[in-house]
Every structure is written in structure tokens, then in C-alpha cells.
């Protein structure tokens, strides 16, 4: 089957490529971070959003952690697609009481440690320091069935991969695939997964 | 209740069908097409084909994406037990547990939706025929009671049901899983094709086929073909899978003979001792609480195994003090479901450069291979199981449990499709046990003042012994097929979770040991038919809905023929 003949092939030229092509035509280069800025739709709950259920300090820490798990690269990062607001909502209306307690306690413990060295806590640390803190948390959580870090990871990945900017522009958006094509070359879709 | 003649006339039909799910939709179609003025009573709201609010929604359009909120959970605590029914895309199809309570002497997961179409909108669409291996098993093994029919009695009705419903599948010429009238099969992906061959090569008599599914692989009877969205449970705007809403009810409406009354809870059947017949039904209007009676010459109970049994148990008269048609004492007993959630998964490092396009709403099927021949007889249990499964490339959720790394590398990895994984889970036969039962609970009442249902049902030695083999055979097959990291699972759940309730008004030859005869008629009240899961004398190991379709069409044919002969 020839994928390029398909109408959906048009969708496979991502917005990223389209912008890069336009930039080439204009004779300018665009750095990945600027590109990500261009790409981000700034949905509600991205930068500048206010939490409903978490405190501002919790919200900033959660956002900074989510961004280290899924950072902005040549594609949007967690903050770009509103993951902090999503986690705020999950915390307030979706986690069970015991899960809520685990989340709040885990967050408080990490932020308290960070405040010992950095006044503003986790969110004000340098990215390299943040990574090292998170690595420590990850290692300490490895043998646990459930932990704050498990929750954070799940909510970050869920919030990211089920968001509209990612579903439409990062993974392959194909809401009405038509007849099932059972075996196609991965290269024909550029090694990118379908939006689920 | 004495009614003025005109009202009684207005409320009189040739046939009443209770329920609008898979069985009720078929009864509505068959009876109205044969010229009977037919009243369908549905306890829930109306849903017209296409009236599927979440069908075209994307994950980001749901507030909680894929999660169920605490508010929703508070009203659907039991419906949430499957882990998938209360997904925000489908939760509106499942009942409010607070308004519709039931009791559990032993845990029973009763998943249901009260709306036109019932679970025909929500079903898994796997469509398999029973065979004589199933119909003869009770008699051969001396278990429960004999089915009053054999495969030859039902085969033409399977043909008939499949031709209308549209079942895609592949013929395999297996005696234990008869072929049907299939639309072209769905295709297996690269890894599945390879595994089909390896399983055939390495295990004599074992077949891996594509699932036989009520999903259309080509336009059929005015319905569209499958678009590979795999969002069936939301309702399909293309009508690409079989449901009452898309298929049988439109056919019934087209005759001009159908009246469908939503919000009509059938509380009981009205029995007339002089004629020895049921003359009608007593209904509670779910919105106004008004009690109304409707009358007909024949009544089809198609409300689901549990609900039809409830109605019969609640229909008490001098003649039937323990429920209508319950001379045998078997009404409410022999409750069955399939036991499942046991099998194995394995990874493959082949086909790394291959992918697929679309979400096929169907998997593979490995039909029963135990206790089907002399060579395959087991000493540790009777009956058998089939496996359902699929191969796919793992999606981004693989990153949740993988704590080793995060950051740009994790992100890049998860944007790409993951490695191939193959998984199979077994669906096993459950024997009919008299002591597995449901009963009326008069001390707990529902929103309309009706008694409720109490379950007392569990798996026994035969099912538990079978599960060990279900797991071991899965591991053996996956390892022999070259898969890596083969991991067994056995998440034994309570009965009910498979949503295949069966057996509580079983068919049989002898009125002393069964509720229904070979035509699904209540032995002692022949103008009452029960054609949903309640009628099943044994459970077989295959998904049962296709059998309800065939039995319903067959029973309707018999009913009309008996009416013409003035026997009904």
C-alpha cells in the first residue's frame, strides 16, 4: 500500500516541518526553543495559568517537575500544552482521598528539601539541579508499587499525550482511518505513533 | 385493575417485547416483519441511531481525558469495576448505582445500561456459534440438564442472524467452532500473521484465526463499513457494528408495526389462571411513576438474563407463588458468566520497521482446543476455553511504569511507537450450578419501590482448575512461538465482570428441571417466551450474543406459526 497516495499524507507533514520549510524560504534559521514557542497554542493552563485546587507554590513546583519529565525540545513541553492545569484538576476532582494525600505529601517533602538550598524551592532551581533532585526521587521510588513520583509521571504523560496540541501536531492525528491497513512500513509514517 | 374497554383496547397489541437490547431488537424486528402489532417496552431513555454524544470526541475534549471523576465515581461505584465502562466516553451508557442498587451475598459485578439499544450498543461484538460439543455436553457428562436442542436446530437461524447482522470472519472448518455466513475477514497485522503460522506448525490442531466480529468490512444492509476508529462503545455513527439502534429497530420501524415506549419499567407479567396464559404486563412509568397495563397475545422477555428473571420472579400469583413459570424451582438458579482475565503477554523484537494504520476493533481468536477429541481430554477439568488477543506496538503508556529515565529522551522515545507486544486472555466455560443464583430482595427497594436483586454466585473447582491450564497453555504457546519476556497473568475476578450473565431461566426437556422448552416458551405458560441469556442451559466458552440472536429469531418464527394455528 502506498501511503503517500493517501489523503492523510497531507497530515503527515507536521506543522513543525511546515514552519521549518517556511523559515528556509525566508532565509532564517529557527532554534528549537523558538520553534516550540511558535508551535505552542498557549492553551488555558499553560504559562501564566492559575491553579484551582493546588496552592500557587505547589502548582509552580508541579509544573517545573512536569516540564523536566517532558521538556520543551523541537516539540512542545509539558507546560506548553497545559499539563500543570491538568494535574491541578486531577488533584482536585479525580484523585481519591488517599491518592491526594500521597501526592501532597510527596510534593511537600521534595519542595522542603529544595528550599534548604534554594529559597523559591524546586521551581526556582536550575534545570540541571532539578534533574538531579528528580533522579533521586525516581531512584527512591523504584521498588514501590505506588508513590508520588509514579503519580506525577502518570499524570504528566497522560496530560501531555492526550492534549490537543500533542494529539494534533506531535503524534499522528488520524481520527477516521478508514479501512484497517494491517502492515505498513514504519518509515512511511516517519517513526511517529498514531494519536490514540 | 378494571379498565374501561377503550383504554384496554388502546393498550392491546399482538406482541409485547420487554427490552430493546440484542434480543429485544431481534424480537421487535421479527415479530413486526411478520405482521404483528408489536410494543417494545424499554425501561430507559430513547436513543435513536446516531444519537451518540461522545462518538466524535477526542481525548482532549473530555474534562478528565480518560479518567473518571470522584463525582461520577460516587454514582457508578459498581459500574466502575470493569475499569473501562466508566471511561468518560462511555459512562453515560451505564446505570447510576445509587438509583439502581443490588445486593451481593457474594460479589457479583452487574454491568448494565438502561436505554434503547441496551448493551447492543456496548457489547464486544465477538460473534461465535455454539456447536454440538456444547449442546451435548450436559447430557454426556451428567451435568445439570440436557439442552432441548442440537446444533442442527439452530444452524439455519445462525445463518439467518449472521446474514442480517453482518459478521466478518474467516472460515476454518473446525467442528467445535462452526463456520458462518461471513463478510470478508479483518486482516491480521504482521506479527499476528507470523504467530498464526508458528502456532499451527508447533501445536497440532490449534488454530489462530481473526476474531469473528459484528463489525462490517464492507457496506451491508444500508450500514457503512468500519472506519477503524475502535470507538464502538460510544455508538457508531456509521452503523458499522451491529446494534439494535443501527440495525434491528430501524427494520422494525420500517414495517409500521412497531411501537416503542421508553421509560417503561416492566414490574410484572399479568397471569390469567382461567386461560393459563399471561395476558399482559404491568409497567411503571420511570418518569411519572404511573402504573399502566399493556396486553398482548404473546410476550417476549428480552430484558437480559437478570432482568427477565427478576420480572418472572416478581410475577407472583396463586398458581405461581414463587414466580411465573417456576414449577421447577430453577428460576433464578444456575447463574453463569464466563471466567476470564487469565493468560499471558510476550514481546517481539521482529517487525521493528513495520506498523499499521487504524485501530482495528477486533482481535485474534484461538478456538477451544481442550476436551475436543480423545487426544485433548483433560483429567483435571471438563469443558474448555478460547483465547482472545492481539498484537500491537505499545503506546506511550509504556512510559508510566518506566521510572529509569525522563526528559527529552523519554519524550522522543514515547512519540515513536513502542516495541511489538502480543497478549492473549482466555474466556472459559462456567458450569451451571443450582446454588449459583439470584433472588428477590424485598427489604431493599429501588427508586420506584420495586424489590431488588441479590446475587450469590461464585466460581468452583472446575473453573479454578481450568484457570491453571488457561495460564500455563498461554505461556507455553507464546514461548514456543518465539516471543520474549513471556509474562503470565491471572486477575481472577468475581462473576459478572465478563458481562455474559446466563442461565437463570434455562431451557430443558423436562418441566420439572427447567423453565423453558425447546422453543424458549415458559413450559407452563406457553405465550411467554424468554430469549435472552436467561435461557442458556450451559454457557459454552464463546461469546453468547450471536446465539441470543439466533434463538430469538427462531422463537419468533415459532410463536407466529403457533398463533396462525390458533395454539397461541
Coordinates of C-alpha atoms in Angstrom, one line a residue, chain B residues 144-146 148 319-320 325-331 333-334 434 505-517 521-524:
Chain B
X144 CA -27.4 -30.0 35.2
X145 CA -29.9 -30.8 32.5
X146 CA -29.8 -31.5 28.7
X148 CA -33.5 -29.5 24.4
X319 CA -50.9 -20.5 40.5
X320 CA -47.2 -19.4 40.7
X325 CA -43.3 -20.4 35.3
X326 CA -41.3 -21.5 38.3
X327 CA -42.7 -25.0 38.8
X328 CA -39.2 -26.5 38.7
X329 CA -37.7 -24.2 41.3
X330 CA -34.9 -23.5 38.9
X331 CA -35.9 -19.9 38.2
X333 CA -30.7 -20.5 39.7
X334 CA -27.8 -21.8 37.5
X434 CA -28.0 -24.8 41.1
X505 CA -34.4 -19.5 33.3
X506 CA -32.9 -22.3 31.5
X507 CA -34.2 -24.3 28.6
X508 CA -34.7 -28.1 29.0
X509 CA -36.8 -31.1 28.0
X510 CA -38.4 -31.6 31.4
X511 CA -40.6 -29.0 33.1
X512 CA -39.6 -30.5 36.4
X513 CA -35.9 -29.3 35.9
X514 CA -36.2 -26.4 33.6
X515 CA -38.1 -23.2 33.0
X516 CA -38.3 -23.0 29.2
X517 CA -39.0 -25.6 26.4
X521 CA -41.5 -20.9 25.8
X522 CA -42.2 -21.0 29.5
X523 CA -43.3 -24.6 30.0
X524 CA -46.5 -23.9 31.9

